[in-house]
Coordinates of C-alpha atoms and ligand atoms in Angstrom, one line a residue:
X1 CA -83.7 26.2 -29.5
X2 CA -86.2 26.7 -26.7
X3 CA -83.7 25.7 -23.8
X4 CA -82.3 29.0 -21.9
X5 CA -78.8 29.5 -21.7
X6 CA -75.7 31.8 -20.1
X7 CA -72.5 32.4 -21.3
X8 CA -69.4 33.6 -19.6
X9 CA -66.2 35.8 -20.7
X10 CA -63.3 36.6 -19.0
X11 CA -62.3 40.3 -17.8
X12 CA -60.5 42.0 -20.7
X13 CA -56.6 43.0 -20.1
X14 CA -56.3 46.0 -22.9
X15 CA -58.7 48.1 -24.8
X16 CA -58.2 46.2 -28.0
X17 CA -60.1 43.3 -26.3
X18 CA -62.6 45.2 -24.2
X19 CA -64.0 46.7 -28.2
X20 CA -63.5 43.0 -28.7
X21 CA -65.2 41.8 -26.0
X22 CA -67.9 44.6 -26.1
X23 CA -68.6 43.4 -29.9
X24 CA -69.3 39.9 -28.9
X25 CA -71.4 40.4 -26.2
X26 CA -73.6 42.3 -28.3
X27 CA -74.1 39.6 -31.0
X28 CA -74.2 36.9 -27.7
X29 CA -77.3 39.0 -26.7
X30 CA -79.7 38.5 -29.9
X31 CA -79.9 34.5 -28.2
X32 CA -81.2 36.0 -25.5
X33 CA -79.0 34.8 -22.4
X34 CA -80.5 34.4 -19.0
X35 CA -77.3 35.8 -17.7
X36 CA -73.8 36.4 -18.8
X37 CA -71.3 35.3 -16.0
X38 CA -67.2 36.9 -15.7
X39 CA -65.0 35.3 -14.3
X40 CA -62.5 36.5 -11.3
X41 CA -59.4 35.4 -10.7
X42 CA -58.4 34.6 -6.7
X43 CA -55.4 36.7 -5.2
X44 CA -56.5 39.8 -6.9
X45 CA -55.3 39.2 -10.5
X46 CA -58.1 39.9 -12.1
X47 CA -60.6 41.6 -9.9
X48 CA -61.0 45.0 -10.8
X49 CA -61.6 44.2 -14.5
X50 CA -63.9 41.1 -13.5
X51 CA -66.1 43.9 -11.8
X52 CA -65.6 46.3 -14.4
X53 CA -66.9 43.6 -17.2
X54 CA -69.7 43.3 -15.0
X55 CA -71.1 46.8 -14.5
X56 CA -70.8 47.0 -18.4
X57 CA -73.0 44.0 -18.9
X58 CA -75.7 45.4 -15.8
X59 CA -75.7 48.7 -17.9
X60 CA -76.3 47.0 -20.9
X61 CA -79.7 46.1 -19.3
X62 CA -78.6 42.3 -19.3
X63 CA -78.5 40.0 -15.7
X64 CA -74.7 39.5 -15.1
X65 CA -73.3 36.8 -12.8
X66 CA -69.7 37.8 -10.8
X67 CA -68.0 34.7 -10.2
X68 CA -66.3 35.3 -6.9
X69 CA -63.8 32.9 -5.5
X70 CA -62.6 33.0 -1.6
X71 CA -59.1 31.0 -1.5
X72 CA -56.7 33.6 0.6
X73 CA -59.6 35.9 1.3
X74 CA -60.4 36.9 4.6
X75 CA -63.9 37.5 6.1
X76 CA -64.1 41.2 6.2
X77 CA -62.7 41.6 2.5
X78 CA -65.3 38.9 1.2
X79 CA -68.0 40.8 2.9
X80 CA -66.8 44.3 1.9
X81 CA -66.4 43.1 -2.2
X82 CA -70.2 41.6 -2.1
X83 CA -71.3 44.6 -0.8
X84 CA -69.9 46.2 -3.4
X85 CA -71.6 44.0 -5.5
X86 CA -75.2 44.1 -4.4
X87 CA -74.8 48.2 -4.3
X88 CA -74.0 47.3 -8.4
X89 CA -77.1 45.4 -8.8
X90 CA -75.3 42.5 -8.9
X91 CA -77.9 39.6 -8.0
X92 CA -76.3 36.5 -8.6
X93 CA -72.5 34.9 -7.8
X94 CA -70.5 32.2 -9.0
X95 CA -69.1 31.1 -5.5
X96 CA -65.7 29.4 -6.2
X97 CA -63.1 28.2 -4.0
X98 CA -60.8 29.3 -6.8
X99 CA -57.0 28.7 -7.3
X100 CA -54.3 31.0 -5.9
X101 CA -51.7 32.3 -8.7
X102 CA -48.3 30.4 -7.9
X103 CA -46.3 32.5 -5.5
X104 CA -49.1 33.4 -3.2
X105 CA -49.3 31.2 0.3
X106 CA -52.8 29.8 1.3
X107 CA -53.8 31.7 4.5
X108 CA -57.2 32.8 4.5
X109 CA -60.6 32.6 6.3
X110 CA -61.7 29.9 3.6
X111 CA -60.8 26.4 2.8
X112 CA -63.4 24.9 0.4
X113 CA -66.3 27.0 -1.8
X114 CA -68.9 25.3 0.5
X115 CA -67.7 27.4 3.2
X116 CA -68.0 30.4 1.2
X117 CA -71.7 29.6 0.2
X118 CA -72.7 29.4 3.9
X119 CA -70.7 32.9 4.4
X120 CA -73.1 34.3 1.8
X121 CA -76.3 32.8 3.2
X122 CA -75.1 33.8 6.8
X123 CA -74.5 37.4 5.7
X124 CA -76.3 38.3 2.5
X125 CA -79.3 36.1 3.3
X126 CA -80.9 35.5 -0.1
X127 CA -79.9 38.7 -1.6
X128 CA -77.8 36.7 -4.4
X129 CA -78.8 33.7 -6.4
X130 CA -75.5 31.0 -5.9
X131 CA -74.4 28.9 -8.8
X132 CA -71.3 26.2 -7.6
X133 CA -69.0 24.6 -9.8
X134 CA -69.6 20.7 -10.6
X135 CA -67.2 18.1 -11.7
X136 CA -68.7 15.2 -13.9
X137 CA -65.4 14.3 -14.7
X138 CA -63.9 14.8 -10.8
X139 CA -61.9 17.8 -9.9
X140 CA -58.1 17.6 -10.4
X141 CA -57.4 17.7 -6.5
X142 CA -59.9 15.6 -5.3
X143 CA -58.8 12.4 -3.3
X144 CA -61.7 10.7 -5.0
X145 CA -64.5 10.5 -6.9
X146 CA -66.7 9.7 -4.1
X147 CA -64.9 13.1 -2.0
X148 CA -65.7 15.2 -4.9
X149 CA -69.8 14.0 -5.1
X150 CA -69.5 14.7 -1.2
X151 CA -68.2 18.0 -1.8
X152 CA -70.6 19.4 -4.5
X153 CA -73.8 17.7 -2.5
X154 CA -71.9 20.0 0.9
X155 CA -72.2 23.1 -1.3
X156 CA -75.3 22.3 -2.2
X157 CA -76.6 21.9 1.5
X158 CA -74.9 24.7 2.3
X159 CA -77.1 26.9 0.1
X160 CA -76.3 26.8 -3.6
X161 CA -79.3 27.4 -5.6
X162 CA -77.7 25.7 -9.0
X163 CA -74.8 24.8 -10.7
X164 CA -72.7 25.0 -13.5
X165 CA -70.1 22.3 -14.8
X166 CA -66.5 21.8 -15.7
X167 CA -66.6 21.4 -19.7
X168 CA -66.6 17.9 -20.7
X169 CA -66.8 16.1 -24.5
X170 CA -68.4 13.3 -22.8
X171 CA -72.2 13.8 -22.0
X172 CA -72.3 10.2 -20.0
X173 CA -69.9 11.8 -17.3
X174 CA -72.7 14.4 -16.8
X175 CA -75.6 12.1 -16.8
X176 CA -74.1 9.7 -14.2
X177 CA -73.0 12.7 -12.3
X178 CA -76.6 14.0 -12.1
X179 CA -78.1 10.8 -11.1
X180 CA -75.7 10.4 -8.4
X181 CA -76.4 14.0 -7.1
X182 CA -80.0 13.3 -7.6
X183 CA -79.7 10.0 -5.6
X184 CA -78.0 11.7 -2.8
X185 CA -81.6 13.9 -2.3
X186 CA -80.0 17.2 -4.2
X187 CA -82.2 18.8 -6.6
X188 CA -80.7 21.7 -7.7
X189 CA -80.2 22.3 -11.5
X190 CA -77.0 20.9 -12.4
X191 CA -76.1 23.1 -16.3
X192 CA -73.5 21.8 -18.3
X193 CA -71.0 24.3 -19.4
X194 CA -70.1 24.1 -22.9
X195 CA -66.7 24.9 -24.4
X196 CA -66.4 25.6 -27.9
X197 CA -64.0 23.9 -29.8
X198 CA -61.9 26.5 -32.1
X199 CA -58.1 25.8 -31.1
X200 CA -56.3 22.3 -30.9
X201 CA -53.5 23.3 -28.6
X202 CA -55.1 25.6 -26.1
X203 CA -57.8 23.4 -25.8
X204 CA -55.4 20.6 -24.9
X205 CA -53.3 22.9 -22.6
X206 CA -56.6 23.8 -20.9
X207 CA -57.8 20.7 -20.6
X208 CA -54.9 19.0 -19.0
X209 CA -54.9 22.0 -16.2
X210 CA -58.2 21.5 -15.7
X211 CA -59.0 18.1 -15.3
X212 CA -61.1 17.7 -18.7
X213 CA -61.0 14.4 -20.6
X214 CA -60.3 15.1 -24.5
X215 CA -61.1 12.1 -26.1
X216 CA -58.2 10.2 -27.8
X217 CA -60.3 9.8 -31.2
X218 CA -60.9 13.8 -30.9
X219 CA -57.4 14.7 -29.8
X220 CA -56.4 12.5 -32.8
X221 CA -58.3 14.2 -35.1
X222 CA -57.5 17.9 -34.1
X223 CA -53.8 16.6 -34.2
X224 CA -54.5 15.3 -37.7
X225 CA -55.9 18.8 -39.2
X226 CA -52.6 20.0 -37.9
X227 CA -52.4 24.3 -38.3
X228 CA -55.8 24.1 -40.8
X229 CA -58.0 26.2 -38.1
X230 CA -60.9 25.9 -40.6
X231 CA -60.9 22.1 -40.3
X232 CA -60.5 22.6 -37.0
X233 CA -63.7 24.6 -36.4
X234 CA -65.8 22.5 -38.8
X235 CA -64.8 19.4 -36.7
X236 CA -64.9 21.5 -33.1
X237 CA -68.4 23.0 -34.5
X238 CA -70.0 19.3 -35.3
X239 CA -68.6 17.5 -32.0
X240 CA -70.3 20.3 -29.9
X241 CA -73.5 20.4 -31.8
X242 CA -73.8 16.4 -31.1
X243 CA -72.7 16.9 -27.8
X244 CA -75.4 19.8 -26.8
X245 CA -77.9 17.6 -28.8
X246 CA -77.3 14.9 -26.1
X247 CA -77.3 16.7 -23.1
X248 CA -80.7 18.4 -24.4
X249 CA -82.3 15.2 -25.4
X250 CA -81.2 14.3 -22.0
X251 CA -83.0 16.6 -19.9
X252 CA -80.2 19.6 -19.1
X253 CA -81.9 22.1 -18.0
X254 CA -80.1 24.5 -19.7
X255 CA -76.5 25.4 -21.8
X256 CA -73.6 27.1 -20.1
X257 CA -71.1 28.5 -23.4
X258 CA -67.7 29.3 -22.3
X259 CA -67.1 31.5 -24.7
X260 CA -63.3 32.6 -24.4
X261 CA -64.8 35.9 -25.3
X262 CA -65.8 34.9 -28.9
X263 CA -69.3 35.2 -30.0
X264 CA -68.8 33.0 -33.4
X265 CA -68.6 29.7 -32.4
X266 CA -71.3 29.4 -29.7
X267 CA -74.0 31.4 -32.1
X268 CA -72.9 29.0 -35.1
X269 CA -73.8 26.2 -32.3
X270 CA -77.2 28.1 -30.9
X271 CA -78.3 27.8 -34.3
X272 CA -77.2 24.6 -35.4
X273 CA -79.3 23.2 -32.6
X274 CA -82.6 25.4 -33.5
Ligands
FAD1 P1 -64.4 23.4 -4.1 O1 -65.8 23.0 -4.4 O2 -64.0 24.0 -2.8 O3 -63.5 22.1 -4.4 C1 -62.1 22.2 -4.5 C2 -61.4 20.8 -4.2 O4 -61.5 20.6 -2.8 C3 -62.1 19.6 -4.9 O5 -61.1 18.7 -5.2 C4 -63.0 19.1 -3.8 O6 -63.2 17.7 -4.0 C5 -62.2 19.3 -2.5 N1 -63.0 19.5 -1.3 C6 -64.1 20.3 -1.2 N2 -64.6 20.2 0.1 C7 -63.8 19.3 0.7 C8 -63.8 18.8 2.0 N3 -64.7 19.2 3.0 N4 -62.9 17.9 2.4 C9 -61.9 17.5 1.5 N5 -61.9 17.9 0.2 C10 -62.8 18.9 -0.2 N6 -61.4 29.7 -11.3 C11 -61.1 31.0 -11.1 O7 -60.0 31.3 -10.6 N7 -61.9 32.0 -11.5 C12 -63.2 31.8 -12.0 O8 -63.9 32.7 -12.3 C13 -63.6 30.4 -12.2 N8 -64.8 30.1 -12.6 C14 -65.2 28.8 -12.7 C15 -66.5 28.5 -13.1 C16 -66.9 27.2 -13.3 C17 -68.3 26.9 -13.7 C18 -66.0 26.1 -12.9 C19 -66.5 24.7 -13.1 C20 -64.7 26.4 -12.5 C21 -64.3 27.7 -12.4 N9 -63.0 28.1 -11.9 C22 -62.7 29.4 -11.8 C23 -62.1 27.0 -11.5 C24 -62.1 26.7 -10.0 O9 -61.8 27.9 -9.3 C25 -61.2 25.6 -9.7 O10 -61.6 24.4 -10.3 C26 -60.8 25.4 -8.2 O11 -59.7 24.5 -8.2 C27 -61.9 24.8 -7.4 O12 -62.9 25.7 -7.1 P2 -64.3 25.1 -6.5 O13 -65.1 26.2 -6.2 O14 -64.9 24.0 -7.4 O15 -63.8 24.4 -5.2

């Protein structure tokens, strides 16, 4: 497969899955990502193993993207963590408005991520590269399809250099998504993020909190293989393979693999598609 891609873990809680985690990046790495992204969980939940994740990946010699989300932050301790993060190296961000852990009021210096975005371009100036996250399928709290375009193109506008999506089973969603944007005068890269399918239940759990349509006829079918994890990963592998096959055929510029910290299942896809 000639097309680049990224792929992105989550911060570790123990040190049976940071050996875990440490064992799949380095089998990630032989397909060559362009970066490897961790993600970082608003009101401090995850944020010292988010950056921890992603000084191990910088020493590794590979680009690593700190996802950063804003939601109850205020101005100075924004400024002060991105510091941090440009004295690591750190050259790119995943800007996120992010979600605040139940129990936790709003507050804060920041409403939206598009605020955040224009914090970084006021301050840091172009000293990070700014992905955004996308919604072909419309994020859960938006009042409307139309709101949610008008959002992404805002963060665009306000400095985002590309972006990554929501994972969807439905590569229409993300065609029609990037013609809108592209009709609306935005041309940054809009990459699809890809989640392996290797679990019937958390993927349905997920999906419903997240605001990702599961098809009926695939929910059907995961529901049919029952606790059979190997039918479920033959079926999860050959859905995704069509799926990237689509989007690739279709002009996406690149693959985004949410990889739940497994290496297996996005390789077997990599190599399915070369
Ligand atoms: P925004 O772009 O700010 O949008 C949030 C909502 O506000 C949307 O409904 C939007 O339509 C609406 N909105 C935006 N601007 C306006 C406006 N001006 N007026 C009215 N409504 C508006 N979560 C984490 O906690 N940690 C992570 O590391 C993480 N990584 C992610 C990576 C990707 C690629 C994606 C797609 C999601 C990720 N998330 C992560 C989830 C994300 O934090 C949630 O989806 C969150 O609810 C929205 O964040 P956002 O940056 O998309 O917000």
């Amino acid at each position: 497969m000639n097309l680049p891609i990224s792929v992105e873990f989550f911060p570790p809680k123990t040190d049976e899955g940071a050996a875990k985690l440490a064992q799949a990046r380095r089998a990630l790495y032989a397909l060559k990502p362009q970066f490897c992204s961790v993600t970082y969980g608003a009101g401090g939940s995850t944020q010292e193993g988010s950056f921890a994740t992603v000084a191990a990946i910088q020493a590794e010699g590979v680009e690593a993207a700190a996802h950063f989300s804003c939601i109850g932050a205020t101005k100075a301790s924004v400024e002060q963590r991105l510091q941090q993060l440009r004295d690591m190296g750190v050259r790119r961000l995943v800007a996120l408005r992010g979600d605040l852990p139940s129990g936790y009021g709003a507050g804060g210096e920041f409403q939206y991520a598009a605020d955040l975005v224009a914090f970084v371009r006021e301050v840091f100036g172009d000293a990070f590269h700014i992905e955004v996250a996308a919604y072909p399928e419309v994020h859960p709290q938006a009042r409307s399809a139309e709101a949610d375009l008008k959002a992404f193109i805002a963060k665009a506008k306000a400095g985002a250099d590309s972006a990554i999506t929501q994972y969807f089973f439905n590569p229409d969603a993300y065609f029609r998504f990037v013609d809108e944007v592209v009709a609306a005068g935005v041309k940054i890269p809009i990459v699809p993020g890809i989640m392996p399918i290797t679990n019937s239940s958390q993927l349905i759990r997920f999906s419903d909190m997240c605001g990702a349509d599961v098809p009926r006829w695939i929910r059907q079918r995961l529901q049919s293989y029952g606790d059979d994890s190997a039918s479920i990963k033959a079926f999860g592998h050959d859905v995704m393979v069509r799926v990237c096959e689509q989007l690739i055929q279709g002009g996406a510029p690149s693959l985004h693999f949410y990889t739940m910290n497994q290496s297996g299942p996005t390789v077997k896809i990599c190599e399915a598609l070369s």
